[in-house]
Amino acid sequence: ENENENEDESQNADSHNFATLVSKDATIGDIPPVISGRSLSVNSLTSSLRQLKREQYLKSLWITVACILGVIASVSVILLVVFVAQGNYLKEMEKEIFNPAKDMVGETISRVREAILEKTTMSNRVGVELSETRTAHYPIIFVPGITSTAMEIWKGRPCAKDNFRDKFWGQDTAKTMLRDIKCFFEHLGLDPETWGDPPGIRLRPSTGFSSADYLFPGYWVWAKVFENLNDVGYEPKNMHFLSYDWRLSLPDLETRFGVYKEMRHSIEQLSARNKNRKVVIVSHSMGGLVVQHFLQWAMFNMGTKWIDDHLESWVNLAGALLGVPKSVSAILSGEMKDTAEFGRFSKQMVGSILGTGETIRFFRSLGSLPSMLPLGSTSMWQQYAADPTKPFDLLTFGPIQESVLKSASDKDIPDIDRVVIEPIPSLDDYKNWIDNKTYNFETYISLFDKLLPRYMKLVKSKYALQNTDLRDEKGWYN
């Protein structure tokens, strides 16, 4: 009787499960027939239906996999046809994409390995070693370079309405860029005609040490400098980080946000908090130009006595005091060596996402970039060439392709490029200015004046590129 009761309870439970199973997942036609002249028990029916479900699921899965493989095969055939049609495209792909990508992966693995080793040997950190014999003395003010400070969004267009105070440039860059890359560049750039805020957009620099310790997750900028200085006794009491909008022209830093006044007050406060000791300035990259401009501003506004009384020294890390050649290509074509190494692939990818000319428009919207145009004579730069005996030119153009010349005519060329807002030269002008032409460090500005008249008018309203008169604020960075 106990066994019968247990069997009844089991069948009642199975009946409930079976009813549920049939009502949701099966039809009468799916129920298996009588086996060996006996009706199936509830348990057997349930088991059979579950087996049937598994078989149907596997069948659907295999169909899905087969479809996916079919699509992949079709795309592969199409790509193969395209590659064959384009001749040496595979070799170009290997040269322009795969080899640089392989090098980048190898370099990344090496850096990770070094980082892991460094974490396990903290006792070898230079700050830890110095702490045995040295302690903090002079207060420090840090002046970062271009792109080194995170930028927060305080006002945005509809595509960024939910991003208030997100670090559009910084910790949140990957999120904002991947979600809408056009929206990202639309907000990160300035107005290309004024170098001011675009209508409906306000990006402002983050403040404090966290604005530039780790610009992106795992990518440190100043973090290790702060950490090692902390080992010998530095902290917010005796060091300060000057955050500023690295997109602005150097004069606009003061006229719009009073950055040089802020730097002066920060230096005075650091000195007052630390027994009136003089302050050391530590700058990096374009920050060196900001310091150069600040020192001239201080001399004309407070006099050299203020500088002598408050500044001990200036540590200039990779300062771009004579400019950097990559700024020329960034302004001309929206490329630098860093991106040009990916060749046609990068231009096609960026062009397909942003549209032709948008990267050029972005670079030309940065009022800070012209401060890094190369300065000085060709003979001076030639001293740093690989072979100082050979001509050292800044820009060298090859011949304009015949196919381009044959397929184009002046009647096909519009009067103005609407993206970068510049008049478009005639084909004869292109031949005279670019076809097999070379420009050195003293003549490239003349090419810019011809190709980019609107842009150069804006540049010269902020910067004195040549024949600098130190009474002119536009030349203080120089």
Coordinates of C-alpha atoms in Angstrom, one line a residue:
E1 CA 0.0 0.0 0.0
N2 CA 2.9 2.4 0.8
E3 CA 4.4 1.7 -2.7
N4 CA 1.0 2.3 -4.4
E5 CA 0.6 5.6 -2.5
N6 CA 4.1 6.7 -3.5
E7 CA 3.4 5.7 -7.1
D8 CA 0.1 7.6 -7.0
E9 CA 1.8 10.8 -5.6
S10 CA 4.5 10.5 -8.3
Q11 CA 2.0 10.1 -11.0
N12 CA -0.1 13.0 -9.8
A13 CA 3.0 15.2 -9.8
D14 CA 4.0 14.0 -13.2
S15 CA 0.5 14.5 -14.5
H16 CA 0.7 18.1 -13.5
N17 CA 4.1 18.5 -15.2
F18 CA 2.9 16.7 -18.2
A19 CA -0.3 18.8 -18.6
T20 CA 1.9 21.9 -18.3
L21 CA 4.3 20.6 -20.8
V22 CA 1.6 19.6 -23.4
S23 CA -0.3 22.9 -23.0
K24 CA 2.9 25.0 -23.6
D25 CA 5.1 23.1 -25.9
A26 CA 3.4 20.2 -27.7
T27 CA 0.3 19.1 -29.7
I28 CA -1.6 15.8 -29.7
G29 CA 0.3 14.7 -32.8
D30 CA 3.6 15.0 -30.9
I31 CA 2.6 12.4 -28.3
P32 CA 4.3 9.0 -29.0
P33 CA 2.2 6.0 -29.9
V34 CA 1.5 2.9 -27.7
I35 CA 4.7 0.8 -27.2
S36 CA 4.5 -3.0 -27.1
G37 CA 0.8 -3.0 -26.7
R38 CA 0.9 -1.0 -23.5
S39 CA 0.1 2.6 -22.9
L40 CA 2.9 4.8 -21.9
S41 CA 3.0 5.9 -18.3
V42 CA 2.9 9.6 -17.4
N43 CA 6.6 9.4 -16.6
S44 CA 7.4 7.9 -20.0
L45 CA 5.4 10.4 -21.9
T46 CA 7.1 13.3 -20.0
S47 CA 10.5 11.8 -20.8
S48 CA 9.6 11.2 -24.4
L49 CA 8.4 14.8 -24.9
R50 CA 11.6 16.2 -23.3
Q51 CA 13.6 14.1 -25.7
L52 CA 11.5 15.4 -28.5
K53 CA 12.1 19.0 -27.4
R54 CA 15.9 18.4 -27.3
E55 CA 15.8 16.9 -30.8
Q56 CA 13.8 19.9 -32.1
Y57 CA 16.2 22.3 -30.4
L58 CA 19.3 20.6 -31.9
K59 CA 17.7 20.6 -35.3
S60 CA 16.9 24.3 -35.1
L61 CA 20.5 24.9 -33.8
W62 CA 22.0 23.0 -36.7
I63 CA 19.9 24.9 -39.2
T64 CA 21.0 28.2 -37.6
V65 CA 24.6 27.2 -37.7
A66 CA 24.3 26.1 -41.3
C67 CA 22.7 29.5 -42.3
I68 CA 25.5 31.4 -40.5
L69 CA 28.2 29.3 -42.3
G70 CA 26.4 29.9 -45.6
V71 CA 26.5 33.6 -45.1
I72 CA 30.1 33.5 -44.1
A73 CA 30.9 31.5 -47.2
S74 CA 29.0 33.9 -49.4
V75 CA 30.8 36.9 -48.0
S76 CA 34.2 35.2 -48.3
V77 CA 33.5 34.4 -52.0
I78 CA 32.5 38.1 -52.6
L79 CA 35.6 39.3 -50.8
L80 CA 37.8 36.9 -52.7
V81 CA 36.4 38.2 -56.0
V82 CA 37.0 41.8 -54.9
F83 CA 40.6 41.0 -53.8
V84 CA 41.4 39.2 -57.0
A85 CA 39.9 42.0 -59.0
Q86 CA 42.1 44.5 -57.2
G87 CA 45.3 42.7 -57.9
N88 CA 47.8 43.3 -55.1
Y89 CA 45.2 44.4 -52.5
L90 CA 46.0 41.5 -50.2
K91 CA 49.6 42.5 -50.1
E92 CA 48.6 46.1 -49.4
M93 CA 46.2 44.8 -46.6
E94 CA 49.1 42.9 -45.1
K95 CA 51.4 45.9 -45.4
E96 CA 49.0 48.6 -44.3
I97 CA 46.8 46.8 -41.7
F98 CA 48.0 43.4 -40.5
N99 CA 51.7 44.2 -40.0
P100 CA 51.0 47.4 -38.0
A101 CA 48.3 45.6 -36.1
K102 CA 50.7 42.7 -35.3
D103 CA 53.3 45.2 -34.1
M104 CA 50.7 47.0 -31.9
V105 CA 49.6 43.7 -30.3
G106 CA 53.3 42.7 -29.7
E107 CA 54.0 46.1 -28.1
T108 CA 50.9 45.9 -26.0
I109 CA 51.9 42.4 -24.7
S110 CA 55.3 43.7 -23.9
R111 CA 53.9 46.6 -22.0
V112 CA 51.6 44.4 -20.0
R113 CA 54.5 42.1 -19.2
E114 CA 56.5 45.1 -18.0
A115 CA 53.6 46.4 -16.0
I116 CA 53.1 43.0 -14.2
L117 CA 56.9 42.9 -13.5
E118 CA 56.8 46.4 -12.3
K119 CA 53.9 45.7 -9.9
T120 CA 55.8 42.8 -8.4
T121 CA 59.0 44.9 -7.9
M122 CA 57.5 48.0 -6.2
S123 CA 60.6 48.2 -4.0
N124 CA 62.6 49.2 -7.1
R125 CA 60.4 52.3 -7.8
V126 CA 62.5 55.4 -8.0
G127 CA 60.4 57.2 -5.4
V128 CA 60.9 54.4 -2.9
E129 CA 64.6 54.4 -3.4
L130 CA 64.9 58.2 -3.1
S131 CA 62.8 58.3 0.0
E132 CA 65.7 56.8 1.9
T133 CA 67.8 59.9 1.3
R134 CA 65.5 62.7 0.0
T135 CA 62.4 64.5 1.2
A136 CA 60.0 67.0 -0.4
H137 CA 61.3 70.5 -0.5
Y138 CA 60.3 72.8 -3.3
P139 CA 56.5 73.0 -4.1
I140 CA 55.6 71.9 -7.6
I141 CA 53.0 73.0 -10.1
F142 CA 52.2 70.7 -13.1
V143 CA 51.3 72.0 -16.5
P144 CA 50.0 69.2 -18.8
G145 CA 50.1 69.0 -22.6
I146 CA 47.6 68.7 -25.3
T147 CA 44.9 65.9 -24.8
S148 CA 46.3 65.2 -21.3
T149 CA 43.4 66.6 -19.3
A150 CA 39.9 65.0 -19.2
M151 CA 37.1 67.1 -20.6
E152 CA 33.6 67.0 -19.1
I153 CA 30.3 67.8 -20.9
W154 CA 28.3 70.5 -19.2
K155 CA 25.9 71.2 -22.1
G156 CA 25.3 69.0 -25.1
R157 CA 23.1 68.6 -28.2
P158 CA 20.3 66.0 -28.2
C159 CA 22.7 63.1 -29.0
A160 CA 24.4 63.8 -25.7
K161 CA 21.6 65.0 -23.5
D162 CA 22.0 62.2 -21.0
N163 CA 25.8 62.7 -20.6
F164 CA 25.9 65.6 -18.1
R165 CA 29.4 65.7 -16.6
D166 CA 30.5 62.6 -18.3
K167 CA 34.2 62.7 -19.3
F168 CA 33.7 62.9 -23.0
W169 CA 37.5 62.9 -23.3
G170 CA 38.9 60.7 -20.5
Q171 CA 37.4 57.8 -18.6
D172 CA 34.2 57.7 -20.6
T173 CA 35.7 58.2 -24.1
A174 CA 35.2 54.6 -25.2
K175 CA 31.6 54.6 -24.2
T176 CA 30.7 57.9 -25.9
M177 CA 32.8 57.2 -29.0
L178 CA 31.4 53.7 -29.6
R179 CA 27.8 54.8 -29.0
D180 CA 27.9 57.7 -31.6
I181 CA 31.3 58.6 -33.0
K182 CA 29.8 61.6 -35.0
C183 CA 28.3 62.9 -31.8
F184 CA 31.6 62.4 -30.1
F185 CA 33.7 64.5 -32.5
E186 CA 30.9 67.1 -32.8
H187 CA 31.2 67.8 -29.1
L188 CA 35.0 67.4 -28.7
G189 CA 35.9 69.9 -31.4
L190 CA 35.5 73.7 -31.2
D191 CA 33.8 76.0 -33.7
P192 CA 36.2 75.9 -36.7
E193 CA 35.3 79.5 -37.6
T194 CA 35.8 81.1 -34.2
W195 CA 37.7 78.6 -32.0
G196 CA 34.9 79.1 -29.4
D197 CA 32.2 76.8 -28.1
P198 CA 30.0 75.4 -30.9
P199 CA 26.3 76.4 -30.5
G200 CA 24.6 74.3 -27.9
I201 CA 27.8 72.6 -26.6
R202 CA 30.0 73.3 -23.5
L203 CA 33.0 71.0 -22.7
R204 CA 35.1 72.0 -19.7
P205 CA 38.3 70.6 -18.2
S206 CA 38.1 68.3 -15.2
T207 CA 40.0 69.6 -12.2
G208 CA 42.5 68.1 -9.7
F209 CA 45.0 65.3 -9.9
S210 CA 42.3 62.8 -11.1
S211 CA 41.8 64.8 -14.3
A212 CA 45.1 63.5 -15.7
D213 CA 46.4 60.6 -13.6
Y214 CA 44.8 57.9 -15.8
L215 CA 43.3 59.5 -18.9
F216 CA 41.8 56.1 -20.0
P217 CA 41.3 53.0 -17.9
G218 CA 44.8 51.4 -17.5
Y219 CA 46.5 54.2 -19.5
W220 CA 48.4 56.4 -17.1
V221 CA 49.6 59.9 -18.0
W222 CA 50.8 61.6 -14.7
A223 CA 49.8 58.8 -12.2
K224 CA 53.3 57.4 -11.8
V225 CA 54.8 60.8 -11.4
F226 CA 52.3 61.6 -8.6
E227 CA 52.9 58.2 -7.0
N228 CA 56.7 58.5 -7.0
L229 CA 56.7 62.1 -5.7
N230 CA 54.3 61.0 -2.9
D231 CA 57.0 58.4 -1.9
V232 CA 59.3 61.3 -0.9
G233 CA 56.6 63.4 0.8
Y234 CA 54.6 65.3 -1.8
E235 CA 50.8 65.7 -1.5
P236 CA 48.2 68.3 -2.3
K237 CA 49.7 70.7 0.2
N238 CA 52.9 71.1 -1.7
M239 CA 51.9 70.3 -5.3
H240 CA 49.2 71.5 -7.6
F241 CA 47.9 70.3 -11.0
L242 CA 46.9 73.1 -13.5
S243 CA 43.9 71.8 -15.5
Y244 CA 43.0 73.8 -18.6
D245 CA 41.1 73.4 -21.8
W246 CA 43.9 72.1 -24.1
R247 CA 41.8 72.9 -27.2
L248 CA 42.0 76.7 -26.8
S249 CA 44.5 79.0 -28.4
L250 CA 47.2 80.1 -25.9
P251 CA 45.8 83.8 -25.7
D252 CA 42.3 82.5 -25.3
L253 CA 43.3 80.5 -22.2
E254 CA 43.6 83.9 -20.4
T255 CA 40.9 86.0 -22.2
R256 CA 38.2 83.3 -21.7
F257 CA 39.1 81.6 -18.5
G258 CA 41.9 83.5 -16.8
V259 CA 44.3 80.5 -16.8
Y260 CA 47.5 82.6 -16.4
K261 CA 46.0 84.5 -13.4
E262 CA 45.0 81.1 -11.9
M263 CA 48.5 79.9 -12.4
R264 CA 49.9 83.0 -10.7
H265 CA 47.6 82.6 -7.7
S266 CA 48.4 78.9 -7.4
I267 CA 52.1 79.5 -7.4
E268 CA 51.7 82.2 -4.7
Q269 CA 49.5 79.9 -2.6
L270 CA 52.0 77.0 -2.9
S271 CA 54.8 79.2 -1.8
A272 CA 52.8 80.6 1.1
R273 CA 51.8 77.2 2.3
N274 CA 55.4 75.9 2.2
K275 CA 57.5 78.5 4.2
N276 CA 57.6 80.9 1.3
R277 CA 59.8 78.5 -0.7
K278 CA 60.1 79.1 -4.4
V279 CA 58.0 76.9 -6.7
V280 CA 59.2 74.5 -9.4
I281 CA 57.2 74.3 -12.7
V282 CA 56.9 70.9 -14.3
S283 CA 55.4 70.9 -17.8
H284 CA 54.9 68.3 -20.6
S285 CA 54.6 68.7 -24.3
M286 CA 52.4 71.6 -25.3
G287 CA 52.4 72.5 -21.6
G288 CA 55.9 73.9 -22.3
L289 CA 54.3 76.4 -24.7
V290 CA 51.8 77.4 -22.0
V291 CA 54.6 78.0 -19.5
Q292 CA 56.6 80.0 -22.1
H293 CA 53.5 82.2 -22.7
F294 CA 52.9 82.5 -18.9
L295 CA 56.5 83.6 -18.2
Q296 CA 56.1 86.4 -20.8
W297 CA 52.7 87.3 -19.4
A298 CA 54.1 87.4 -15.9
M299 CA 57.1 89.6 -17.0
F300 CA 54.8 92.1 -18.6
N301 CA 52.1 92.1 -15.8
M302 CA 54.2 91.6 -12.6
G303 CA 57.8 92.2 -13.7
T304 CA 60.8 90.0 -13.5
K305 CA 61.1 90.5 -9.7
W306 CA 57.9 88.4 -9.2
I307 CA 59.4 85.6 -11.3
D308 CA 62.7 85.8 -9.3
D309 CA 60.8 85.8 -6.0
H310 CA 58.4 82.9 -6.7
L311 CA 60.0 80.5 -9.3
E312 CA 62.9 78.2 -8.5
S313 CA 63.2 76.3 -11.8
W314 CA 61.3 74.9 -14.8
V315 CA 61.4 71.2 -15.6
N316 CA 60.4 71.0 -19.3
L317 CA 59.5 67.4 -20.3
A318 CA 59.4 66.9 -24.1
G319 CA 58.4 70.5 -24.5
A320 CA 57.3 71.5 -28.1
L321 CA 59.1 74.9 -27.9
L322 CA 60.1 74.8 -31.5
G323 CA 56.9 73.1 -32.7
V324 CA 56.4 69.5 -34.0
P325 CA 56.3 68.5 -37.7
K326 CA 53.2 66.3 -37.2
S327 CA 51.1 69.4 -36.6
V328 CA 51.6 70.3 -40.3
S329 CA 50.2 67.0 -41.6
A330 CA 47.3 67.1 -39.0
I331 CA 46.2 70.5 -40.3
L332 CA 46.7 69.7 -44.0
S333 CA 45.2 66.2 -44.2
G334 CA 43.9 65.3 -40.8
E335 CA 46.6 62.7 -40.3
M336 CA 49.7 62.2 -38.2
K337 CA 52.4 59.5 -38.3
D338 CA 50.4 57.6 -35.7
T339 CA 47.4 57.2 -38.0
A340 CA 49.2 57.3 -41.4
E341 CA 50.9 54.0 -40.5
F342 CA 47.6 52.3 -41.1
G343 CA 47.5 53.7 -44.6
R344 CA 44.4 53.5 -46.8
F345 CA 42.6 51.4 -44.2
S346 CA 42.4 54.1 -41.6
K347 CA 41.4 56.7 -44.2
Q348 CA 38.6 54.5 -45.5
M349 CA 37.4 53.6 -42.0
V350 CA 37.4 57.1 -40.6
G351 CA 36.0 58.5 -43.8
S352 CA 33.2 56.0 -43.9
I353 CA 32.2 56.8 -40.3
L354 CA 32.7 60.5 -40.1
G355 CA 32.5 61.6 -43.7
T356 CA 35.2 63.1 -45.9
G357 CA 37.1 66.0 -44.4
E358 CA 35.6 65.7 -40.9
T359 CA 38.9 64.7 -39.3
I360 CA 40.5 67.7 -41.0
R361 CA 37.7 69.9 -39.7
F362 CA 38.3 68.6 -36.2
F363 CA 42.0 69.3 -36.2
R364 CA 41.5 72.8 -37.6
S365 CA 38.9 73.5 -34.9
L366 CA 41.6 73.2 -32.2
G367 CA 43.0 76.7 -31.5
S368 CA 45.9 75.1 -29.7
L369 CA 47.3 73.2 -32.6
P370 CA 48.9 76.2 -34.5
S371 CA 51.0 76.9 -31.4
M372 CA 52.9 73.7 -32.3
L373 CA 53.6 74.6 -35.9
P374 CA 57.4 74.3 -36.5
L375 CA 59.5 77.4 -35.9
G376 CA 63.1 78.3 -36.8
S377 CA 65.4 78.0 -39.8
T378 CA 66.0 75.0 -42.0
S379 CA 69.7 75.0 -41.0
M380 CA 68.8 74.8 -37.3
W381 CA 66.4 71.8 -37.9
Q382 CA 68.9 70.2 -40.2
Q383 CA 71.3 69.6 -37.2
Y384 CA 68.8 67.0 -35.9
A385 CA 68.4 65.2 -39.2
A386 CA 69.6 61.6 -39.7
D387 CA 72.1 62.9 -42.2
P388 CA 72.9 66.6 -41.5
T389 CA 74.7 66.9 -44.9
K390 CA 71.5 66.3 -46.9
P391 CA 68.7 68.7 -47.5
F392 CA 66.2 68.5 -44.7
D393 CA 62.7 69.4 -46.0
L394 CA 59.5 69.5 -44.0
L395 CA 57.0 68.8 -46.8
T396 CA 57.6 66.8 -50.0
F397 CA 54.8 66.2 -52.5
G398 CA 54.9 63.6 -55.3
P399 CA 53.4 64.0 -58.7
I400 CA 49.6 64.4 -59.0
Q401 CA 48.3 61.2 -60.7
E402 CA 47.6 61.5 -64.4
S403 CA 44.3 59.7 -63.9
V404 CA 43.2 62.4 -61.5
L405 CA 44.1 65.2 -63.9
K406 CA 42.4 63.5 -66.8
S407 CA 39.1 62.8 -64.9
A408 CA 38.9 66.3 -63.3
S409 CA 38.4 69.7 -64.8
D410 CA 37.9 73.1 -63.2
K411 CA 34.2 73.1 -64.1
D412 CA 33.7 70.0 -61.9
I413 CA 35.3 71.7 -58.8
P414 CA 33.0 73.7 -56.5
D415 CA 34.1 77.2 -55.3
I416 CA 34.3 76.3 -51.7
D417 CA 34.7 73.2 -49.5
R418 CA 31.7 73.3 -47.2
V419 CA 33.2 71.0 -44.6
V420 CA 36.4 72.9 -43.9
I421 CA 35.1 76.2 -45.2
E422 CA 37.9 77.0 -47.6
P423 CA 37.9 78.2 -51.3
I424 CA 39.0 75.3 -53.6
P425 CA 42.0 76.1 -55.8
S426 CA 42.0 75.4 -59.5
L427 CA 43.8 72.5 -61.1
D428 CA 46.5 74.8 -62.3
D429 CA 47.0 76.1 -58.8
Y430 CA 47.3 72.6 -57.5
K431 CA 50.0 71.9 -60.2
N432 CA 51.9 75.1 -59.3
W433 CA 51.7 74.6 -55.5
I434 CA 51.8 70.9 -55.0
D435 CA 52.8 68.8 -58.0
N436 CA 56.4 67.6 -57.2
K437 CA 56.9 70.5 -54.9
T438 CA 59.0 70.7 -51.7
Y439 CA 58.7 73.1 -48.8
N440 CA 61.2 73.6 -46.0
F441 CA 60.7 75.0 -42.4
E442 CA 60.9 78.6 -43.7
T443 CA 58.5 78.3 -46.7
Y444 CA 55.7 76.0 -45.7
I445 CA 53.7 78.9 -44.2
S446 CA 53.4 80.4 -47.7
L447 CA 51.7 77.1 -48.8
F448 CA 49.3 77.3 -45.9
D449 CA 48.5 80.9 -46.8
K450 CA 47.5 79.8 -50.4
L451 CA 45.7 76.6 -49.5
L452 CA 44.0 77.7 -46.3
P453 CA 43.3 81.5 -46.4
R454 CA 40.4 81.4 -44.0
Y455 CA 42.1 79.2 -41.5
M456 CA 45.4 81.2 -41.6
K457 CA 43.6 84.4 -41.1
L458 CA 42.2 83.0 -37.8
V459 CA 45.6 81.6 -36.9
K460 CA 47.4 84.9 -37.4
S461 CA 44.7 86.7 -35.3
K462 CA 46.0 84.6 -32.3
Y463 CA 49.7 83.8 -33.1
A464 CA 52.7 85.6 -34.5
L465 CA 54.3 82.8 -36.5
Q466 CA 57.3 84.8 -37.8
N467 CA 59.2 88.0 -37.0
T468 CA 58.1 88.0 -33.4
D469 CA 58.0 91.2 -31.4
L470 CA 57.9 90.4 -27.7
R471 CA 55.7 93.4 -27.1
D472 CA 53.0 91.5 -29.1
E473 CA 51.1 89.1 -26.9
K474 CA 50.5 86.8 -30.0
G475 CA 54.2 86.0 -29.9
W476 CA 54.6 85.2 -26.2
Y477 CA 54.5 81.5 -26.8
N478 CA 57.3 81.7 -29.3

